[in-house]
């Protein structure tokens, strides 16, 4: 989670819900950290998520398809806030374009994304996972920074810490007021050299799966909040 655009941020893994878990969640977690959408529990087949502004205009939209093992098949993002991305899996690679530039993702045998390579800019980002298959570190090699991800024992995200040259450049901490009953409702506190901000999300649910959410960003103590309304449509195997 490198950025804090006011969209569907990658905030919760929801590992403890009722639906049977797939073999891997690693690629969904990694893609959500790059492209700002909600990860979901269980054997997700297709997801469609979009966010609208106060005028009702769609400002961020994501479509993704996964196989029965949880491995990504295709991904598309069309966003005024985050850009345009189209990807398809071919053997052990996820290939396509990002804002008009060719990109290649390398997948391991568990279908975890090991690296992202931008062919035009010759830039590589590497990813690491823990034994549970949860993303624990992303390293944009060209930027000289790394991001570390921490979770509770159910897979809910607790923090993201960005560092460069042995100093912290970014801190994100999450709190979950009702994580058992409402696992996508959260408050996220963000601290950077430019200042502090808060993002909160409150959702409507069907069987613990979020289907509609209000996302509010408070840029600072004396700034007016900005609200987006999000819808999340999900089909399962």
PDB file of C-alpha atoms in Angstrom:
ATOM      1  CA  UNK A   1       0.000   0.000   0.000  1.00  0.00           C
ATOM      2  CA  UNK A   2       2.209   2.785  -1.255  1.00  0.00           C
ATOM      3  CA  UNK A   3      -0.409   5.457  -1.724  1.00  0.00           C
ATOM      4  CA  UNK A   4      -3.551   6.790  -0.095  1.00  0.00           C
ATOM      5  CA  UNK A   5      -5.842   7.731  -2.932  1.00  0.00           C
ATOM      6  CA  UNK A   6      -9.388   7.964  -1.631  1.00  0.00           C
ATOM      7  CA  UNK A   7     -10.606   4.781  -3.258  1.00  0.00           C
ATOM      8  CA  UNK A   8     -11.041   1.157  -2.256  1.00  0.00           C
ATOM      9  CA  UNK A   9      -7.844   0.791  -0.296  1.00  0.00           C
ATOM     10  CA  UNK A  10      -6.398  -2.660   0.363  1.00  0.00           C
ATOM     11  CA  UNK A  11      -7.314  -2.825   3.991  1.00  0.00           C
ATOM     12  CA  UNK A  12      -8.603  -6.194   5.133  1.00  0.00           C
ATOM     13  CA  UNK A  13      -7.929  -9.800   4.303  1.00  0.00           C
ATOM     14  CA  UNK A  14     -11.112 -11.079   6.000  1.00  0.00           C
ATOM     15  CA  UNK A  15      -9.562 -14.524   6.452  1.00  0.00           C
ATOM     16  CA  UNK A  16     -11.918 -15.647   9.185  1.00  0.00           C
ATOM     17  CA  UNK A  17     -15.242 -15.555   7.314  1.00  0.00           C
ATOM     18  CA  UNK A  18     -17.554 -18.485   6.662  1.00  0.00           C
ATOM     19  CA  UNK A  19     -16.716 -19.291   3.063  1.00  0.00           C
ATOM     20  CA  UNK A  20     -14.056 -21.911   2.339  1.00  0.00           C
ATOM     21  CA  UNK A  21     -10.668 -20.304   1.748  1.00  0.00           C
ATOM     22  CA  UNK A  22      -8.834 -20.756  -1.561  1.00  0.00           C
ATOM     23  CA  UNK A  23      -5.335 -22.159  -1.825  1.00  0.00           C
ATOM     24  CA  UNK A  24      -3.767 -18.735  -2.294  1.00  0.00           C
ATOM     25  CA  UNK A  25      -4.683 -15.152  -1.504  1.00  0.00           C
ATOM     26  CA  UNK A  26      -1.252 -13.765  -2.267  1.00  0.00           C
ATOM     27  CA  UNK A  27      -1.952 -12.361  -5.718  1.00  0.00           C
ATOM     28  CA  UNK A  28      -5.197 -10.687  -4.632  1.00  0.00           C
ATOM     29  CA  UNK A  29      -3.391  -9.047  -1.715  1.00  0.00           C
ATOM     30  CA  UNK A  30      -0.503  -7.872  -3.890  1.00  0.00           C
ATOM     31  CA  UNK A  31      -2.724  -6.490  -6.646  1.00  0.00           C
ATOM     32  CA  UNK A  32      -4.873  -4.688  -4.076  1.00  0.00           C
ATOM     33  CA  UNK A  33      -1.762  -3.055  -2.615  1.00  0.00           C
ATOM     34  CA  UNK A  34      -0.882  -1.734  -6.080  1.00  0.00           C
ATOM     35  CA  UNK A  35      -4.284  -0.890  -7.507  1.00  0.00           C
ATOM     36  CA  UNK A  36      -6.562   0.017  -4.596  1.00  0.00           C
ATOM     37  CA  UNK A  37      -9.415  -2.451  -4.265  1.00  0.00           C
ATOM     38  CA  UNK A  38     -10.933  -4.567  -1.507  1.00  0.00           C
ATOM     39  CA  UNK A  39      -9.653  -8.076  -0.935  1.00  0.00           C
ATOM     40  CA  UNK A  40     -12.419 -10.548  -0.094  1.00  0.00           C
ATOM     41  CA  UNK A  41     -12.650 -13.929   1.641  1.00  0.00           C
ATOM     42  CA  UNK A  42     -13.360 -17.307   0.164  1.00  0.00           C
ATOM     43  CA  UNK A  43     -13.281 -18.741  -3.338  1.00  0.00           C
ATOM     44  CA  UNK A  44     -13.882 -15.538  -5.270  1.00  0.00           C
ATOM     45  CA  UNK A  45     -14.702 -16.048  -8.944  1.00  0.00           C
ATOM     46  CA  UNK A  46     -15.304 -12.479 -10.100  1.00  0.00           C
ATOM     47  CA  UNK A  47     -15.360  -9.101  -8.390  1.00  0.00           C
ATOM     48  CA  UNK A  48     -16.535  -5.717  -9.607  1.00  0.00           C
ATOM     49  CA  UNK A  49     -15.856  -2.714  -7.389  1.00  0.00           C
ATOM     50  CA  UNK A  50     -16.401   0.949  -8.114  1.00  0.00           C
ATOM     51  CA  UNK A  51     -16.371   4.261  -6.282  1.00  0.00           C
ATOM     52  CA  UNK A  52     -18.411   7.368  -7.085  1.00  0.00           C
ATOM     53  CA  UNK A  53     -17.923  10.966  -6.009  1.00  0.00           C
ATOM     54  CA  UNK A  54     -20.511  13.392  -4.624  1.00  0.00           C
ATOM     55  CA  UNK A  55     -21.897  14.039  -8.122  1.00  0.00           C
ATOM     56  CA  UNK A  56     -22.436  10.327  -8.758  1.00  0.00           C
ATOM     57  CA  UNK A  57     -19.626  10.083 -11.311  1.00  0.00           C
ATOM     58  CA  UNK A  58     -17.582   6.878 -11.294  1.00  0.00           C
ATOM     59  CA  UNK A  59     -14.008   7.798 -10.383  1.00  0.00           C
ATOM     60  CA  UNK A  60     -12.544   4.338  -9.764  1.00  0.00           C
ATOM     61  CA  UNK A  61     -13.569   0.917 -11.128  1.00  0.00           C
ATOM     62  CA  UNK A  62     -11.970  -2.519 -10.839  1.00  0.00           C
ATOM     63  CA  UNK A  63     -12.878  -5.875 -12.414  1.00  0.00           C
ATOM     64  CA  UNK A  64     -11.020  -9.095 -11.595  1.00  0.00           C
ATOM     65  CA  UNK A  65     -11.441 -12.817 -12.253  1.00  0.00           C
ATOM     66  CA  UNK A  66      -9.819 -15.697 -10.322  1.00  0.00           C
ATOM     67  CA  UNK A  67      -9.666 -19.463 -10.826  1.00  0.00           C
ATOM     68  CA  UNK A  68     -10.781 -22.014  -8.218  1.00  0.00           C
ATOM     69  CA  UNK A  69      -7.362 -21.971  -6.564  1.00  0.00           C
ATOM     70  CA  UNK A  70      -7.480 -18.200  -6.076  1.00  0.00           C
ATOM     71  CA  UNK A  71      -5.050 -17.476  -8.916  1.00  0.00           C
ATOM     72  CA  UNK A  72      -5.690 -14.348 -10.952  1.00  0.00           C
ATOM     73  CA  UNK A  73      -7.011 -14.851 -14.510  1.00  0.00           C
ATOM     74  CA  UNK A  74      -7.652 -11.265 -15.593  1.00  0.00           C
ATOM     75  CA  UNK A  75      -7.616  -7.811 -14.044  1.00  0.00           C
ATOM     76  CA  UNK A  76      -8.731  -4.362 -15.217  1.00  0.00           C
ATOM     77  CA  UNK A  77      -8.776  -0.949 -13.545  1.00  0.00           C
ATOM     78  CA  UNK A  78     -10.222   2.248 -14.993  1.00  0.00           C
ATOM     79  CA  UNK A  79      -9.657   5.123 -12.594  1.00  0.00           C
ATOM     80  CA  UNK A  80      -9.490   8.898 -12.679  1.00  0.00           C
ATOM     81  CA  UNK A  81      -7.465   8.641  -9.463  1.00  0.00           C
ATOM     82  CA  UNK A  82      -5.140   5.711 -10.107  1.00  0.00           C
ATOM     83  CA  UNK A  83      -4.842   5.255 -13.882  1.00  0.00           C
ATOM     84  CA  UNK A  84      -5.690   2.460 -16.322  1.00  0.00           C
ATOM     85  CA  UNK A  85      -4.508  -1.149 -16.111  1.00  0.00           C
ATOM     86  CA  UNK A  86      -5.338  -4.273 -18.135  1.00  0.00           C
ATOM     87  CA  UNK A  87      -3.731  -7.632 -17.295  1.00  0.00           C
ATOM     88  CA  UNK A  88      -4.204 -11.291 -18.297  1.00  0.00           C
ATOM     89  CA  UNK A  89      -2.500 -14.424 -17.049  1.00  0.00           C
ATOM     90  CA  UNK A  90      -0.420 -16.391 -19.522  1.00  0.00           C
ATOM     91  CA  UNK A  91       1.261 -19.472 -18.030  1.00  0.00           C
ATOM     92  CA  UNK A  92       3.443 -18.205 -15.137  1.00  0.00           C
ATOM     93  CA  UNK A  93       3.107 -14.541 -16.058  1.00  0.00           C
ATOM     94  CA  UNK A  94       0.534 -11.790 -15.767  1.00  0.00           C
ATOM     95  CA  UNK A  95       1.020  -9.466 -18.735  1.00  0.00           C
ATOM     96  CA  UNK A  96      -0.603  -6.310 -20.061  1.00  0.00           C
ATOM     97  CA  UNK A  97      -0.322  -2.557 -19.833  1.00  0.00           C
ATOM     98  CA  UNK A  98      -0.372   0.084 -17.121  1.00  0.00           C
ATOM     99  CA  UNK A  99      -1.123   3.628 -18.265  1.00  0.00           C
ATOM    100  CA  UNK A 100      -0.006   2.692 -21.777  1.00  0.00           C
ATOM    101  CA  UNK A 101       3.249   1.015 -20.707  1.00  0.00           C
ATOM    102  CA  UNK A 102       3.862  -2.739 -20.949  1.00  0.00           C
ATOM    103  CA  UNK A 103       4.211  -4.579 -17.621  1.00  0.00           C
ATOM    104  CA  UNK A 104       4.988  -8.197 -16.724  1.00  0.00           C
ATOM    105  CA  UNK A 105       4.309  -9.920 -13.403  1.00  0.00           C
ATOM    106  CA  UNK A 106       6.194 -13.126 -12.593  1.00  0.00           C
ATOM    107  CA  UNK A 107       4.217 -15.776 -10.659  1.00  0.00           C
ATOM    108  CA  UNK A 108       5.629 -18.635  -8.579  1.00  0.00           C
ATOM    109  CA  UNK A 109       4.181 -22.150  -8.273  1.00  0.00           C
ATOM    110  CA  UNK A 110       1.758 -20.948  -5.582  1.00  0.00           C
ATOM    111  CA  UNK A 111       0.586 -18.184  -7.947  1.00  0.00           C
ATOM    112  CA  UNK A 112       2.075 -15.541  -5.673  1.00  0.00           C
ATOM    113  CA  UNK A 113       3.343 -12.491  -7.531  1.00  0.00           C
ATOM    114  CA  UNK A 114       7.106 -12.483  -7.080  1.00  0.00           C
ATOM    115  CA  UNK A 115       7.903  -9.381  -9.122  1.00  0.00           C
ATOM    116  CA  UNK A 116       6.536  -6.640 -11.348  1.00  0.00           C
ATOM    117  CA  UNK A 117       8.594  -5.280 -14.250  1.00  0.00           C
ATOM    118  CA  UNK A 118       7.789  -2.139 -16.246  1.00  0.00           C
ATOM    119  CA  UNK A 119       9.340  -2.789 -19.660  1.00  0.00           C
ATOM    120  CA  UNK A 120       9.304   0.846 -20.776  1.00  0.00           C
ATOM    121  CA  UNK A 121      10.967   2.246 -17.657  1.00  0.00           C
ATOM    122  CA  UNK A 122      13.036  -0.877 -16.849  1.00  0.00           C
ATOM    123  CA  UNK A 123      11.759  -0.740 -13.271  1.00  0.00           C
ATOM    124  CA  UNK A 124      11.277  -3.797 -11.057  1.00  0.00           C
ATOM    125  CA  UNK A 125       9.343  -4.282  -7.819  1.00  0.00           C
ATOM    126  CA  UNK A 126       9.778  -7.466  -5.774  1.00  0.00           C
ATOM    127  CA  UNK A 127       7.330  -8.982  -3.282  1.00  0.00           C
ATOM    128  CA  UNK A 128       7.757 -11.323  -0.300  1.00  0.00           C
ATOM    129  CA  UNK A 129       5.186 -13.470   1.545  1.00  0.00           C
ATOM    130  CA  UNK A 130       4.995 -15.288   4.865  1.00  0.00           C
ATOM    131  CA  UNK A 131       4.130 -18.956   5.398  1.00  0.00           C
ATOM    132  CA  UNK A 132       0.408 -18.142   5.269  1.00  0.00           C
ATOM    133  CA  UNK A 133       0.855 -16.594   1.817  1.00  0.00           C
ATOM    134  CA  UNK A 134       0.209 -13.045   3.076  1.00  0.00           C
ATOM    135  CA  UNK A 135       2.142 -10.174   1.543  1.00  0.00           C
ATOM    136  CA  UNK A 136       4.762  -8.972   4.056  1.00  0.00           C
ATOM    137  CA  UNK A 137       7.102  -6.811   1.984  1.00  0.00           C
ATOM    138  CA  UNK A 138       7.207  -4.908  -1.303  1.00  0.00           C
ATOM    139  CA  UNK A 139      10.489  -3.521  -2.611  1.00  0.00           C
ATOM    140  CA  UNK A 140      10.502  -1.075  -5.550  1.00  0.00           C
ATOM    141  CA  UNK A 141      14.175  -1.564  -6.407  1.00  0.00           C
ATOM    142  CA  UNK A 142      14.377   1.620  -8.477  1.00  0.00           C
ATOM    143  CA  UNK A 143      13.106   3.830  -5.619  1.00  0.00           C
ATOM    144  CA  UNK A 144      15.370   2.766  -2.764  1.00  0.00           C
ATOM    145  CA  UNK A 145      12.429   2.130  -0.426  1.00  0.00           C
ATOM    146  CA  UNK A 146      10.630  -0.867   1.025  1.00  0.00           C
ATOM    147  CA  UNK A 147       7.192  -1.365   2.545  1.00  0.00           C
ATOM    148  CA  UNK A 148       6.495  -3.880   5.323  1.00  0.00           C
ATOM    149  CA  UNK A 149       3.000  -5.200   6.062  1.00  0.00           C
ATOM    150  CA  UNK A 150       1.804  -6.545   9.433  1.00  0.00           C
ATOM    151  CA  UNK A 151      -1.408  -8.473  10.269  1.00  0.00           C
ATOM    152  CA  UNK A 152      -3.211  -9.936  13.228  1.00  0.00           C
ATOM    153  CA  UNK A 153      -3.542 -13.715  13.509  1.00  0.00           C
ATOM    154  CA  UNK A 154      -6.709 -13.732  11.363  1.00  0.00           C
ATOM    155  CA  UNK A 155      -5.130 -11.807   8.481  1.00  0.00           C
ATOM    156  CA  UNK A 156      -6.574  -8.368   9.171  1.00  0.00           C
ATOM    157  CA  UNK A 157      -4.046  -5.710   8.280  1.00  0.00           C
ATOM    158  CA  UNK A 158      -2.556  -3.792  11.223  1.00  0.00           C
ATOM    159  CA  UNK A 159       0.089  -1.574   9.656  1.00  0.00           C
ATOM    160  CA  UNK A 160       2.219  -0.657   6.670  1.00  0.00           C
ATOM    161  CA  UNK A 161       5.615   0.922   7.286  1.00  0.00           C
ATOM    162  CA  UNK A 162       7.634   2.505   4.480  1.00  0.00           C
ATOM    163  CA  UNK A 163      11.349   3.052   4.996  1.00  0.00           C
ATOM    164  CA  UNK A 164      14.355   4.366   3.088  1.00  0.00           C
ATOM    165  CA  UNK A 165      17.988   4.654   4.190  1.00  0.00           C
ATOM    166  CA  UNK A 166      17.147   3.400   7.707  1.00  0.00           C
ATOM    167  CA  UNK A 167      14.492   6.036   8.295  1.00  0.00           C
ATOM    168  CA  UNK A 168      10.711   5.785   8.290  1.00  0.00           C
ATOM    169  CA  UNK A 169       9.083   7.758   5.491  1.00  0.00           C
ATOM    170  CA  UNK A 170       5.502   6.593   5.925  1.00  0.00           C
ATOM    171  CA  UNK A 171       3.364   4.927   8.590  1.00  0.00           C
ATOM    172  CA  UNK A 172      -0.155   3.538   8.239  1.00  0.00           C
ATOM    173  CA  UNK A 173      -1.985   2.046  11.217  1.00  0.00           C
ATOM    174  CA  UNK A 174      -5.436   0.437  11.243  1.00  0.00           C
ATOM    175  CA  UNK A 175      -8.067   0.073  13.954  1.00  0.00           C
ATOM    176  CA  UNK A 176     -11.110  -2.189  13.671  1.00  0.00           C
ATOM    177  CA  UNK A 177     -13.982  -1.259  16.025  1.00  0.00           C
ATOM    178  CA  UNK A 178     -16.018  -4.433  15.299  1.00  0.00           C
ATOM    179  CA  UNK A 179     -13.691  -6.714  13.375  1.00  0.00           C
ATOM    180  CA  UNK A 180     -15.700  -9.897  14.014  1.00  0.00           C
ATOM    181  CA  UNK A 181     -19.124  -8.563  13.033  1.00  0.00           C
ATOM    182  CA  UNK A 182     -18.071  -5.828  10.576  1.00  0.00           C
ATOM    183  CA  UNK A 183     -14.650  -6.856   9.211  1.00  0.00           C
ATOM    184  CA  UNK A 184     -14.420  -4.110   6.564  1.00  0.00           C
ATOM    185  CA  UNK A 185     -15.203  -1.200   8.913  1.00  0.00           C
ATOM    186  CA  UNK A 186     -11.970   0.483   9.888  1.00  0.00           C
ATOM    187  CA  UNK A 187     -10.119   3.682  10.628  1.00  0.00           C
ATOM    188  CA  UNK A 188      -6.739   4.215   9.014  1.00  0.00           C
ATOM    189  CA  UNK A 189      -4.265   6.769  10.348  1.00  0.00           C
ATOM    190  CA  UNK A 190      -1.588   7.893   7.895  1.00  0.00           C
ATOM    191  CA  UNK A 191       1.587   9.725   8.821  1.00  0.00           C
ATOM    192  CA  UNK A 192       4.059  11.100   6.257  1.00  0.00           C
ATOM    193  CA  UNK A 193       6.600  13.951   6.274  1.00  0.00           C
ATOM    194  CA  UNK A 194       3.883  16.132   4.721  1.00  0.00           C
ATOM    195  CA  UNK A 195       1.502  15.601   7.632  1.00  0.00           C
ATOM    196  CA  UNK A 196      -1.184  13.297   8.987  1.00  0.00           C
ATOM    197  CA  UNK A 197      -4.576  12.239   7.643  1.00  0.00           C
ATOM    198  CA  UNK A 198      -7.334   9.775   8.448  1.00  0.00           C
ATOM    199  CA  UNK A 199      -9.438   7.508   6.257  1.00  0.00           C
ATOM    200  CA  UNK A 200     -12.473   5.649   7.576  1.00  0.00           C
ATOM    201  CA  UNK A 201     -14.756   3.117   5.952  1.00  0.00           C
ATOM    202  CA  UNK A 202     -18.216   1.952   7.004  1.00  0.00           C
ATOM    203  CA  UNK A 203     -20.056  -0.746   5.062  1.00  0.00           C
ATOM    204  CA  UNK A 204     -23.295  -2.618   4.572  1.00  0.00           C
ATOM    205  CA  UNK A 205     -22.911  -6.419   4.611  1.00  0.00           C
ATOM    206  CA  UNK A 206     -24.445  -9.625   3.366  1.00  0.00           C
ATOM    207  CA  UNK A 207     -23.109 -12.613   5.348  1.00  0.00           C
ATOM    208  CA  UNK A 208     -20.043 -10.600   6.421  1.00  0.00           C
ATOM    209  CA  UNK A 209     -19.226  -9.689   2.816  1.00  0.00           C
ATOM    210  CA  UNK A 210     -19.189  -5.888   2.236  1.00  0.00           C
ATOM    211  CA  UNK A 211     -21.535  -4.816  -0.561  1.00  0.00           C
ATOM    212  CA  UNK A 212     -21.709  -1.010  -0.181  1.00  0.00           C
ATOM    213  CA  UNK A 213     -19.412   1.347   1.710  1.00  0.00           C
ATOM    214  CA  UNK A 214     -18.877   4.995   2.569  1.00  0.00           C
ATOM    215  CA  UNK A 215     -15.216   6.027   2.490  1.00  0.00           C
ATOM    216  CA  UNK A 216     -14.322   9.307   4.192  1.00  0.00           C
ATOM    217  CA  UNK A 217     -10.928  10.968   4.099  1.00  0.00           C
ATOM    218  CA  UNK A 218     -10.027  13.694   6.568  1.00  0.00           C
ATOM    219  CA  UNK A 219      -6.860  15.327   5.141  1.00  0.00           C
ATOM    220  CA  UNK A 220      -6.133  17.219   8.372  1.00  0.00           C
ATOM    221  CA  UNK A 221      -7.651  18.448  11.602  1.00  0.00           C
ATOM    222  CA  UNK A 222      -8.845  21.696  10.034  1.00  0.00           C
ATOM    223  CA  UNK A 223      -9.815  20.340   6.609  1.00  0.00           C
ATOM    224  CA  UNK A 224     -13.216  19.273   5.343  1.00  0.00           C
ATOM    225  CA  UNK A 225     -13.687  15.552   4.793  1.00  0.00           C
ATOM    226  CA  UNK A 226     -14.142  14.043   1.328  1.00  0.00           C
ATOM    227  CA  UNK A 227     -16.581  11.149   0.833  1.00  0.00           C
ATOM    228  CA  UNK A 228     -16.819   8.452  -1.829  1.00  0.00           C
ATOM    229  CA  UNK A 229     -19.535   5.825  -2.094  1.00  0.00           C
ATOM    230  CA  UNK A 230     -18.387   2.362  -3.095  1.00  0.00           C
ATOM    231  CA  UNK A 231     -20.235  -0.700  -4.372  1.00  0.00           C
ATOM    232  CA  UNK A 232     -18.735  -4.196  -4.268  1.00  0.00           C
ATOM    233  CA  UNK A 233     -20.222  -6.997  -6.383  1.00  0.00           C
ATOM    234  CA  UNK A 234     -18.765 -10.477  -5.878  1.00  0.00           C
ATOM    235  CA  UNK A 235     -19.492 -13.951  -7.261  1.00  0.00           C
ATOM    236  CA  UNK A 236     -18.062 -17.123  -5.714  1.00  0.00           C
ATOM    237  CA  UNK A 237     -17.326 -20.660  -6.859  1.00  0.00           C
TER     238      UNK A 237
END
